[in-house]
Every structure is written in structure tokens, then in C-alpha cells.
Amino acid sequence: MSVEQVPVQRADFDQVMVPNYAPAAFIPVRGQGSRVWDQSGRELVDFSGGIAVNVLGHAHPALVGALTEQANRLWHVSNVFTNEPALRLAKKLVDATFAERVFFCNSGAEANEAAFKLARRVAHDLYGTEKYEIIAALNSFHGRTLFTVSVGGQPKYSDGFGPKITGITHVPYNDLDALKAAVSDKTCAVVLEPIQGEGGVLPAELEYLQGARKLCDEHNALLIFDEVQSGMGRSGHLFAYMHYGVIPDILSSAKSIGGGFPMAAMLTTEKLATHLAVGVHGTTYGGNPLACSVGEAVIDIVNTPEVLAGVNAKHALFKARLEKIGQQYGVFSEVRGMGLLIGCVLTEAWKGKAKDFFNAAEQEGVMILQAGPDVVRFAPSLVIDDADITEGLDRFERAVAKLTGA
Ligand SMILES: Cc1ncc(COP(=O)(O)O)c(C=O)c1O
């Protein structure tokens, strides 16, 4: 028996959905590699990657194969039982990273929620009730639960929901002196994105992360890296911490780790993991067999020298062309980022108008992203064909030309 499919249009969104998003005027219905088709059959080049999620593009045969094979075998058993894909993926993550223990969940916010709760629990168990403060960066983003908006450094996401989680201090990013001044023996964790994503695609300076590591060690605080956006190959390394050579105590991963299937993980050491004893934390769906079977296929493909080297080569293609476009049309003051997480900072004249670039790009058949109002962001598939990059950037240039009236 097939499910009845009633026809739907973009206008239905406003009738049946909570109005917390303002999706584009078209509805994508199919994707293949880095191309997407909408309801009318119009084809677009996808440089948005589902907000840095579709790490291997759309409908990658290895991911489709892993998912359908698992779909015919076992969908869900809950955390009352373990399952083979979860254990295999956890082993792969442990083998590939600093981590010795893995907690699976379903979204970046949940991975961070687990990370923050673990940090507070460790401090509580080892040092008592007074050590619970978390230092985070201004302009950071860690998710939309109450704890994660409270830790995130953007009041627009945390204001207006009553009392916030207390004990959180925000300091300017990449400012080691400010961090030094904020950290104390009451600090249980310092939380940083190695590359601030939503905050404008801003990579950390090496000395900043090294200094943060040292400060944490001096104050018995844990260093948490939020690699929800920067992780799983996007930086040109499996995780961005590997580029910096600074090892965190806890790492959160989501987005790319599931290649488009909702999943996330918190990685940590064996010693810290002991504080999440039976019953201390949990989730029904975390480590779901479908999600983990896709996750296995993702890491098998992404964590290879060919794919990671390809990310850096494709970064160079994007950067050279975007800098040229920026100069020619006077729209970008800087093209920054790492790997295939790239941000074009708008010049003074175009500040606040990133949405106009998004709309203009869509009109020319290319899907891009914003990172706040002042930065145009690109987060395509890590295996996007060079021909798709060229075609997409040709379309993007036409969009910029139209927008600027050139
Ligand atoms: C760095 C970072 N952390 C956490 C999140 C939240 O992830 P999710 O939307 O899956 O909860 C995001 C999402 O954009 C992110 O970029």
C-alpha cells in the first residue's frame, strides 16, 4: 500500500507550519551529487550543503546503499539494547580521533547539551558544587536548547525565554587576554568552535586555542570544541582540532557526521566518560541503527587522503574565484574560512545585505548560505565536481553582477 501524497506548495508552509523559519520560495524535490531540482523541474547548483550537512552531496550511492541495507534489517531498538552499526561507528570514531568513548545523539544542540552536562558533572563530582562556570565566546553558536542558547554568545537567540542557565561568561573570540581574565578555579569548561560558523566563518588563531588549552589545564577546567559545523572533513582535516594540533577533552560533532541523516556524537576520554554512569544522561534515538549505518559510510569515505586533499584543492578553487568576484564588483573585503567552509565578508557598502546575495544567487540557480547579515557562506559537498564548482560560481558571478548593477 502506498502513502497518499496530497499536492503541496510553498504557500502551505504559512498555513500549517510554526512560523519560526522563512524558507525560500521554491521547494526542492530531488538531489543528485551537487545538483538539486525543484517542483517545477528547475535545476540548481548546491553550494549550501543543507547548512554544512550533505558532506557527500545528495543521493551518494554508498550512503543510499548503507541506509537501504540497514532499512531492510533493523531500524530501531532504543538504548535498552545496543546495535552493531552504533558499535562499529563508535570504534571508527575512537580509532580516528583523540576520543576513547562516544555518546550518540541526534543533533548538534544535543551533542553540546551532553558536553556541557558532562563538564558540569565532572566538576561537581571531583571539585564540589562551586565549580560550574562555563566560559564561551561572544558571537558563538551552540544550538537552540535553553542550555545551548545560554552558552551561545548571541543574545538574539537566548533573550525572551525567561531566566537563562546561570554561570556562563562570554568573552571576545580570538582574544587570549580576555579569556585569561575570565577563567578561574570556578571554571568547569571553556567552550570554543575552532571555526566560528554561524558567527561569520571565522577560524581561531593557533595561539588562541593553544592558550585556551593551557588555561584549562592550569584551572582543572575542560576544553570543549564544538565541531558541529567544522568537523567530519569540512576543514580539510577529519576534525579541525587536528589542523591546530590542540586536543580537546570533549568534542561535539553533528551535521556532516550523518551526511544528511540526523545524527550527532559527543566524543571524550575514558576517564571523563566514567562520570556519565548508568542513568545520568540519555536519549531514546541516540545511536539509532539507520543513522549509524549512514555514519559509518560517511567516515569511511571522508576519512581518506583523497577526499581530504580534495577539500583543500577545492578550497583553493573557490577562494581564487571568490576573491576575484569580490574585487571586480567591490562586494567582499575578505574571503576566509578553511576547507569547504568559506565566508565572504561583505564590504561596508554591502554590510547587512547577505540575504540579498542569497536571493540573487537563487534567482540564477545556485544555492548559497548566509552566516549572519554580513557574511555570504559556502558549505558545499566535500566531493563536489570541479565542473559544478565552476558552473555554480559562474551563476554566482551573474547574480552578483545583477545585484550590483554592473
Ligand atoms: C557550531 C554549531 N554548534 C551547534 C549547532 C546546532 O546544531 P543543530 O542545529 O543540529 O542542533 C550548530 C548549527 O548550526 C553549529 O553550527
GROMACS .gro file of C-alpha atoms and ligand atoms in nm:
model
  422
    1MET     CA    1   0.000   0.000   0.000
    2SER     CA    2   0.142   0.338  -0.092
    3VAL     CA    3   0.101   0.652   0.117
    4GLU     CA    4  -0.139   0.906  -0.027
    5GLN     CA    5   0.055   1.216  -0.136
    6VAL     CA    6  -0.160   1.528  -0.137
    7PRO     CA    7  -0.018   1.808  -0.355
    8VAL     CA    8   0.157   2.080  -0.152
    9GLN     CA    9   0.305   2.421  -0.236
   10ARG     CA   10   0.533   2.669  -0.061
   11ALA     CA   11   0.223   2.871   0.039
   12ASP     CA   12   0.112   2.576   0.254
   13PHE     CA   13   0.411   2.642   0.482
   14ASP     CA   14   0.246   2.955   0.615
   15GLN     CA   15  -0.079   2.767   0.679
   16VAL     CA   16   0.047   2.459   0.858
   17MET     CA   17   0.395   2.525   0.997
   18VAL     CA   18   0.509   2.722   1.301
   19PRO     CA   19   0.647   3.044   1.151
   20ASN     CA   20   0.998   3.014   1.300
   21TYR     CA   21   1.162   2.977   0.956
   22ALA     CA   22   1.130   3.175   0.635
   23PRO     CA   23   1.219   2.915   0.370
   24ALA     CA   24   1.292   3.012   0.009
   25ALA     CA   25   1.009   3.046  -0.241
   26PHE     CA   26   1.079   2.713  -0.412
   27ILE     CA   27   1.061   2.356  -0.281
   28PRO     CA   28   1.350   2.121  -0.364
   29VAL     CA   29   1.223   1.774  -0.453
   30ARG     CA   30   1.529   1.582  -0.574
   31GLY     CA   31   1.905   1.595  -0.543
   32GLN     CA   32   2.192   1.419  -0.716
   33GLY     CA   33   2.551   1.499  -0.626
   34SER     CA   34   2.569   1.878  -0.606
   35ARG     CA   35   2.260   1.947  -0.818
   36VAL     CA   36   1.908   1.993  -0.686
   37TRP     CA   37   1.574   2.012  -0.872
   38ASP     CA   38   1.266   2.197  -0.755
   39GLN     CA   39   0.896   2.122  -0.806
   40SER     CA   40   0.896   2.293  -1.146
   41GLY     CA   41   1.194   2.092  -1.269
   42ARG     CA   42   1.435   2.386  -1.234
   43GLU     CA   43   1.791   2.271  -1.161
   44LEU     CA   44   2.018   2.445  -0.910
   45VAL     CA   45   2.383   2.402  -0.809
   46ASP     CA   46   2.400   2.333  -0.434
   47PHE     CA   47   2.674   2.525  -0.252
   48SER     CA   48   2.473   2.523   0.073
   49GLY     CA   49   2.500   2.151   0.154
   50GLY     CA   50   2.196   2.166   0.379
   51ILE     CA   51   2.389   2.406   0.607
   52ALA     CA   52   2.718   2.214   0.606
   53VAL     CA   53   2.549   1.875   0.638
   54ASN     CA   54   2.541   1.698   0.299
   55VAL     CA   55   2.908   1.614   0.316
   56LEU     CA   56   2.890   1.374   0.019
   57GLY     CA   57   2.623   1.562  -0.173
   58HIS     CA   58   2.279   1.422  -0.248
   59ALA     CA   59   2.198   1.055  -0.303
   60HIS     CA   60   2.558   0.932  -0.275
   61PRO     CA   61   2.540   0.563  -0.374
   62ALA     CA   62   2.739   0.444  -0.071
   63LEU     CA   63   2.507   0.627   0.168
   64VAL     CA   64   2.192   0.518  -0.013
   65GLY     CA   65   2.329   0.161  -0.011
   66ALA     CA   66   2.412   0.165   0.362
   67LEU     CA   67   2.076   0.315   0.453
   68THR     CA   68   1.862   0.085   0.242
   69GLU     CA   69   2.052  -0.225   0.351
   70GLN     CA   70   2.003  -0.129   0.716
   71ALA     CA   71   1.640  -0.032   0.650
   72ASN     CA   72   1.575  -0.389   0.543
   73ARG     CA   73   1.746  -0.526   0.851
   74LEU     CA   74   1.670  -0.326   1.171
   75TRP     CA   75   1.551   0.034   1.224
   76HIS     CA   76   1.537   0.096   1.594
   77VAL     CA   77   1.593  -0.084   1.922
   78SER     CA   78   1.637   0.206   2.176
   79ASN     CA   79   1.913   0.231   2.435
   80VAL     CA   80   1.781  -0.069   2.624
   81PHE     CA   81   1.975  -0.268   2.361
   82THR     CA   82   2.289  -0.181   2.173
   83ASN     CA   83   2.328  -0.239   1.799
   84GLU     CA   84   2.600  -0.333   1.553
   85PRO     CA   85   2.614  -0.013   1.340
   86ALA     CA   86   2.648   0.203   1.656
   87LEU     CA   87   2.933  -0.007   1.792
   88ARG     CA   88   3.112  -0.016   1.457
   89LEU     CA   89   3.080   0.360   1.409
   90ALA     CA   90   3.195   0.429   1.766
   91LYS     CA   91   3.504   0.213   1.706
   92LYS     CA   92   3.579   0.406   1.388
   93LEU     CA   93   3.547   0.741   1.567
   94VAL     CA   94   3.768   0.620   1.853
   95ASP     CA   95   4.030   0.489   1.610
   96ALA     CA   96   4.033   0.814   1.412
   97THR     CA   97   4.040   1.071   1.696
   98PHE     CA   98   4.167   1.155   2.046
   99ALA     CA   99   3.848   1.007   2.188
  100GLU     CA  100   3.810   0.682   2.379
  101ARG     CA  101   3.436   0.699   2.440
  102VAL     CA  102   3.138   0.808   2.229
  103PHE     CA  103   2.784   0.921   2.315
  104PHE     CA  104   2.545   0.924   2.019
  105CYS     CA  105   2.253   1.164   1.990
  106ASN     CA  106   2.055   1.334   1.716
  107SER     CA  107   2.153   1.698   1.669
  108GLY     CA  108   2.430   1.945   1.735
  109ALA     CA  109   2.238   2.102   2.021
  110GLU     CA  110   2.203   1.763   2.187
  111ALA     CA  111   2.573   1.683   2.144
  112ASN     CA  112   2.656   2.016   2.310
  113GLU     CA  113   2.396   1.966   2.580
  114ALA     CA  114   2.568   1.636   2.662
  115ALA     CA  115   2.910   1.803   2.652
  116PHE     CA  116   2.807   2.083   2.888
  117LYS     CA  117   2.631   1.847   3.126
  118LEU     CA  118   2.936   1.620   3.129
  119ALA     CA  119   3.167   1.914   3.207
  120ARG     CA  120   2.947   2.026   3.495
  121ARG     CA  121   2.910   1.671   3.622
  122VAL     CA  122   3.285   1.608   3.621
  123ALA     CA  123   3.350   1.932   3.812
  124HIS     CA  124   3.069   1.853   4.056
  125ASP     CA  125   3.199   1.501   4.120
  126LEU     CA  126   3.565   1.599   4.155
  127TYR     CA  127   3.565   1.952   4.295
  128GLY     CA  128   3.223   2.017   4.451
  129THR     CA  129   2.926   2.243   4.389
  130GLU     CA  130   3.111   2.573   4.338
  131LYS     CA  131   3.290   2.477   4.016
  132TYR     CA  132   3.027   2.509   3.746
  133GLU     CA  133   3.112   2.816   3.538
  134ILE     CA  134   3.141   2.787   3.162
  135ILE     CA  135   3.336   3.036   2.952
  136ALA     CA  136   3.220   3.072   2.592
  137ALA     CA  137   3.284   3.313   2.307
  138LEU     CA  138   3.080   3.612   2.200
  139ASN     CA  139   2.908   3.552   1.869
  140SER     CA  140   2.936   3.174   1.912
  141PHE     CA  141   2.653   2.935   1.828
  142HIS     CA  142   2.595   2.604   2.003
  143GLY     CA  143   2.231   2.517   1.933
  144ARG     CA  144   1.877   2.610   2.037
  145THR     CA  145   1.803   2.427   2.363
  146LEU     CA  146   1.791   2.651   2.669
  147PHE     CA  147   2.138   2.541   2.786
  148THR     CA  148   2.293   2.578   2.442
  149VAL     CA  149   2.141   2.920   2.368
  150SER     CA  150   2.260   3.031   2.712
  151VAL     CA  151   2.616   2.917   2.631
  152GLY     CA  152   2.599   3.057   2.276
  153GLY     CA  153   2.722   3.413   2.257
  154GLN     CA  154   2.429   3.565   2.067
  155PRO     CA  155   2.160   3.721   2.291
  156LYS     CA  156   1.915   3.729   1.999
  157TYR     CA  157   1.881   3.351   2.044
  158SER     CA  158   1.872   3.343   2.425
  159ASP     CA  159   1.669   3.652   2.521
  160GLY     CA  160   1.297   3.631   2.583
  161PHE     CA  161   1.268   3.284   2.731
  162GLY     CA  162   1.278   3.370   3.100
  163PRO     CA  163   1.578   3.301   3.322
  164LYS     CA  164   1.882   3.167   3.139
  165ILE     CA  165   2.117   2.900   3.263
  166THR     CA  166   2.349   3.083   3.501
  167GLY     CA  167   2.725   3.062   3.546
  168ILE     CA  168   2.812   3.140   3.185
  169THR     CA  169   3.056   3.414   3.082
  170HIS     CA  170   3.110   3.534   2.726
  171VAL     CA  171   3.443   3.670   2.606
  172PRO     CA  172   3.556   3.806   2.268
  173TYR     CA  173   3.673   3.529   2.033
  174ASN     CA  174   4.044   3.507   1.950
  175ASP     CA  175   4.128   3.734   2.246
  176LEU     CA  176   4.352   3.531   2.475
  177ASP     CA  177   4.391   3.808   2.734
  178ALA     CA  178   4.013   3.830   2.773
  179LEU     CA  179   3.995   3.453   2.818
  180LYS     CA  180   4.278   3.463   3.072
  181ALA     CA  181   4.095   3.731   3.270
  182ALA     CA  182   3.770   3.529   3.272
  183VAL     CA  183   3.899   3.182   3.365
  184SER     CA  184   3.917   3.098   3.735
  185ASP     CA  185   3.913   2.794   3.960
  186LYS     CA  186   3.532   2.810   3.940
  187THR     CA  187   3.551   2.743   3.565
  188CYS     CA  188   3.446   2.389   3.473
  189ALA     CA  189   3.482   2.432   3.097
  190VAL     CA  190   3.589   2.659   2.815
  191VAL     CA  191   3.379   2.603   2.502
  192LEU     CA  192   3.500   2.711   2.158
  193GLU     CA  193   3.423   2.649   1.793
  194PRO     CA  194   3.762   2.605   1.621
  195ILE     CA  195   3.598   2.784   1.330
  196GLN     CA  196   3.303   3.004   1.429
  197GLY     CA  197   3.041   2.904   1.173
  198GLU     CA  198   2.711   3.086   1.226
  199GLY     CA  199   2.907   3.377   1.372
  200GLY     CA  200   3.062   3.454   1.032
  201VAL     CA  201   3.303   3.171   0.932
  202LEU     CA  202   3.590   3.291   1.149
  203PRO     CA  203   3.876   3.047   1.217
  204ALA     CA  204   4.053   3.053   1.554
  205GLU     CA  205   4.413   3.166   1.574
  206LEU     CA  206   4.653   2.888   1.670
  207GLU     CA  207   4.789   3.076   1.975
  208TYR     CA  208   4.433   3.128   2.097
  209LEU     CA  209   4.348   2.759   2.103
  210GLN     CA  210   4.689   2.670   2.247
  211GLY     CA  211   4.640   2.934   2.518
  212ALA     CA  212   4.289   2.805   2.593
  213ARG     CA  213   4.428   2.453   2.636
  214LYS     CA  214   4.694   2.580   2.878
  215LEU     CA  215   4.446   2.786   3.081
  216CYS     CA  216   4.212   2.488   3.113
  217ASP     CA  217   4.496   2.268   3.235
  218GLU     CA  218   4.603   2.530   3.491
  219HIS     CA  219   4.250   2.560   3.632
  220ASN     CA  220   4.128   2.199   3.615
  221ALA     CA  221   3.876   2.302   3.353
  222LEU     CA  222   3.777   2.101   3.047
  223LEU     CA  223   3.831   2.225   2.693
  224ILE     CA  224   3.527   2.159   2.475
  225PHE     CA  225   3.548   2.201   2.099
  226ASP     CA  226   3.217   2.241   1.921
  227GLU     CA  227   3.294   2.085   1.583
  228VAL     CA  228   2.931   2.051   1.479
  229GLN     CA  229   3.000   2.269   1.174
  230SER     CA  230   3.378   2.238   1.132
  231GLY     CA  231   3.400   1.861   1.177
  232MET     CA  232   3.395   1.547   0.963
  233GLY     CA  233   3.623   1.667   0.687
  234ARG     CA  234   3.485   2.015   0.629
  235SER     CA  235   3.808   2.186   0.735
  236GLY     CA  236   4.023   1.964   0.513
  237HIS     CA  237   4.108   1.753   0.820
  238LEU     CA  238   3.878   1.495   0.976
  239PHE     CA  239   3.829   1.744   1.259
  240ALA     CA  240   3.960   2.100   1.272
  241TYR     CA  241   4.142   2.034   1.602
  242MET     CA  242   4.378   1.814   1.400
  243HIS     CA  243   4.479   2.113   1.191
  244TYR     CA  244   4.564   2.310   1.505
  245GLY     CA  245   4.722   2.021   1.696
  246VAL     CA  246   4.526   2.125   2.006
  247ILE     CA  247   4.340   1.835   2.166
  248PRO     CA  248   4.014   1.898   2.350
  249ASP     CA  249   3.872   1.695   2.639
  250ILE     CA  250   3.528   1.682   2.481
  251LEU     CA  251   3.425   1.729   2.118
  252SER     CA  252   3.076   1.764   1.973
  253SER     CA  253   3.005   1.652   1.618
  254ALA     CA  254   2.682   1.664   1.418
  255LYS     CA  255   2.579   1.792   1.071
  256SER     CA  256   2.831   1.619   0.836
  257ILE     CA  257   2.870   1.313   1.059
  258GLY     CA  258   2.536   1.182   0.927
  259GLY     CA  259   2.576   1.308   0.570
  260GLY     CA  260   2.213   1.429   0.579
  261PHE     CA  261   2.068   1.168   0.813
  262PRO     CA  262   2.003   1.325   1.154
  263MET     CA  263   2.271   1.216   1.396
  264ALA     CA  264   2.535   1.355   1.630
  265ALA     CA  265   2.804   1.245   1.870
  266MET     CA  266   2.989   1.365   2.173
  267LEU     CA  267   3.343   1.234   2.194
  268THR     CA  268   3.552   1.223   2.510
  269THR     CA  269   3.812   1.032   2.708
  270GLU     CA  270   3.762   0.713   2.907
  271LYS     CA  271   3.835   0.893   3.234
  272LEU     CA  272   3.579   1.169   3.181
  273ALA     CA  273   3.321   0.928   3.043
  274THR     CA  274   3.305   0.745   3.378
  275HIS     CA  275   3.109   1.045   3.511
  276LEU     CA  276   2.821   0.964   3.275
  277ALA     CA  277   2.734   0.650   3.467
  278VAL     CA  278   2.418   0.446   3.403
  279GLY     CA  279   2.113   0.674   3.416
  280VAL     CA  280   2.299   1.006   3.432
  281HIS     CA  281   2.215   1.106   3.075
  282GLY     CA  282   2.038   0.955   2.776
  283THR     CA  283   1.818   0.978   2.465
  284THR     CA  284   1.580   0.734   2.300
  285TYR     CA  285   1.709   0.767   1.944
  286GLY     CA  286   2.082   0.821   2.002
  287GLY     CA  287   2.285   0.558   1.819
  288ASN     CA  288   1.989   0.462   1.600
  289PRO     CA  289   2.097   0.180   1.361
  290LEU     CA  290   1.983   0.365   1.047
  291ALA     CA  291   2.175   0.680   1.143
  292CYS     CA  292   2.487   0.491   1.245
  293SER     CA  293   2.494   0.279   0.931
  294VAL     CA  294   2.496   0.600   0.727
  295GLY     CA  295   2.756   0.750   0.962
  296GLU     CA  296   2.984   0.451   0.901
  297ALA     CA  297   2.967   0.503   0.525
  298VAL     CA  298   3.036   0.875   0.571
  299ILE     CA  299   3.351   0.832   0.780
  300ASP     CA  300   3.480   0.550   0.556
  301ILE     CA  301   3.469   0.784   0.258
  302VAL     CA  302   3.555   1.118   0.419
  303ASN     CA  303   3.848   0.998   0.628
  304THR     CA  304   4.065   0.917   0.327
  305PRO     CA  305   4.365   1.113   0.200
  306GLU     CA  306   4.197   1.159  -0.142
  307VAL     CA  307   3.882   1.322  -0.008
  308LEU     CA  308   4.061   1.539   0.249
  309ALA     CA  309   4.322   1.654  -0.005
  310GLY     CA  310   4.036   1.721  -0.247
  311VAL     CA  311   3.873   1.951   0.009
  312ASN     CA  312   4.186   2.166   0.023
  313ALA     CA  313   4.219   2.173  -0.357
  314LYS     CA  314   3.853   2.274  -0.394
  315HIS     CA  315   3.901   2.541  -0.127
  316ALA     CA  316   4.169   2.697  -0.348
  317LEU     CA  317   3.932   2.698  -0.648
  318PHE     CA  318   3.656   2.870  -0.451
  319LYS     CA  319   3.886   3.119  -0.283
  320ALA     CA  320   4.062   3.236  -0.600
  321ARG     CA  321   3.738   3.290  -0.789
  322LEU     CA  322   3.550   3.447  -0.497
  323GLU     CA  323   3.836   3.690  -0.433
  324LYS     CA  324   3.826   3.785  -0.800
  325ILE     CA  325   3.449   3.839  -0.789
  326GLY     CA  326   3.485   4.034  -0.465
  327GLN     CA  327   3.739   4.269  -0.618
  328GLN     CA  328   3.569   4.312  -0.953
  329TYR     CA  329   3.231   4.405  -0.805
  330GLY     CA  330   3.357   4.563  -0.481
  331VAL     CA  331   3.145   4.333  -0.264
  332PHE     CA  332   3.388   4.138  -0.043
  333SER     CA  333   3.653   4.276   0.191
  334GLU     CA  334   3.782   3.927   0.275
  335VAL     CA  335   3.734   3.565   0.176
  336ARG     CA  336   3.807   3.348   0.481
  337GLY     CA  337   3.748   3.005   0.630
  338MET     CA  338   3.903   2.662   0.593
  339GLY     CA  339   3.844   2.373   0.356
  340LEU     CA  340   3.488   2.384   0.228
  341LEU     CA  341   3.355   2.621   0.493
  342ILE     CA  342   3.411   2.956   0.329
  343GLY     CA  343   3.287   3.302   0.426
  344CYS     CA  344   3.291   3.615   0.212
  345VAL     CA  345   3.281   3.922   0.434
  346LEU     CA  346   3.074   4.198   0.276
  347THR     CA  347   3.229   4.540   0.224
  348GLU     CA  348   3.096   4.843   0.411
  349ALA     CA  349   2.866   4.932   0.120
  350TRP     CA  350   2.702   4.586   0.128
  351LYS     CA  351   2.701   4.525   0.505
  352GLY     CA  352   2.376   4.374   0.631
  353LYS     CA  353   2.278   4.256   0.283
  354ALA     CA  354   2.385   3.890   0.282
  355LYS     CA  355   2.021   3.791   0.230
  356ASP     CA  356   2.018   3.989  -0.097
  357PHE     CA  357   2.308   3.775  -0.221
  358PHE     CA  358   2.122   3.460  -0.116
  359ASN     CA  359   1.813   3.570  -0.310
  360ALA     CA  360   2.007   3.685  -0.616
  361ALA     CA  361   2.201   3.356  -0.623
  362GLU     CA  362   1.882   3.154  -0.606
  363GLN     CA  363   1.741   3.351  -0.900
  364GLU     CA  364   2.047   3.247  -1.104
  365GLY     CA  365   2.021   2.881  -1.000
  366VAL     CA  366   2.272   2.845  -0.718
  367MET     CA  367   2.202   2.772  -0.352
  368ILE     CA  368   2.427   2.950  -0.104
  369LEU     CA  369   2.410   3.045   0.265
  370GLN     CA  370   2.450   3.344   0.490
  371ALA     CA  371   2.646   3.344   0.818
  372GLY     CA  372   2.477   3.640   0.982
  373PRO     CA  373   2.382   3.954   0.788
  374ASP     CA  374   2.738   4.045   0.681
  375VAL     CA  375   2.886   3.720   0.552
  376VAL     CA  376   2.800   3.509   0.246
  377ARG     CA  377   2.878   3.145   0.324
  378PHE     CA  378   2.960   2.844   0.109
  379ALA     CA  379   2.945   2.490   0.254
  380PRO     CA  380   2.915   2.252  -0.042
  381SER     CA  381   2.964   1.877  -0.062
  382LEU     CA  382   3.325   1.774   0.004
  383VAL     CA  383   3.324   1.574  -0.319
  384ILE     CA  384   3.164   1.835  -0.542
  385ASP     CA  385   3.293   1.807  -0.901
  386ASP     CA  386   3.524   2.084  -1.016
  387ALA     CA  387   3.284   2.137  -1.310
  388ASP     CA  388   2.999   2.201  -1.064
  389ILE     CA  389   3.217   2.449  -0.877
  390THR     CA  390   3.287   2.638  -1.198
  391GLU     CA  391   2.924   2.632  -1.311
  392GLY     CA  392   2.796   2.736  -0.969
  393LEU     CA  393   3.047   3.020  -0.942
  394ASP     CA  394   2.960   3.138  -1.296
  395ARG     CA  395   2.598   3.157  -1.183
  396PHE     CA  396   2.700   3.328  -0.860
  397GLU     CA  397   2.901   3.587  -1.052
  398ARG     CA  398   2.600   3.658  -1.274
  399ALA     CA  399   2.394   3.705  -0.956
  400VAL     CA  400   2.650   3.950  -0.812
  401ALA     CA  401   2.666   4.137  -1.143
  402LYS     CA  402   2.287   4.177  -1.145
  403LEU     CA  403   2.272   4.273  -0.779
  404THR     CA  404   2.539   4.539  -0.815
  405GLY     CA  405   2.401   4.664  -1.146
  406ALA     CA  406   2.738   4.601  -1.313
  407LIG     C1  407   2.883   2.516   1.578
  407LIG     C2  408   2.741   2.468   1.592
  407LIG     N1  409   2.703   2.410   1.705
  407LIG     C3  410   2.579   2.363   1.722
  407LIG     C4  411   2.484   2.376   1.623
  407LIG     C5  412   2.344   2.324   1.645
  407LIG     O1  413   2.324   2.210   1.570
  407LIG     P1  414   2.174   2.154   1.547
  407LIG     O2  415   2.103   2.256   1.466
  407LIG     O3  416   2.195   2.023   1.476
  407LIG     O4  417   2.114   2.138   1.682
  407LIG     C6  418   2.519   2.437   1.502
  407LIG     C7  419   2.420   2.455   1.394
  407LIG     O5  420   2.431   2.539   1.308
  407LIG     C8  421   2.651   2.485   1.486
  407LIG     O6  422   2.690   2.545   1.373
   0.00000   0.00000   0.00000
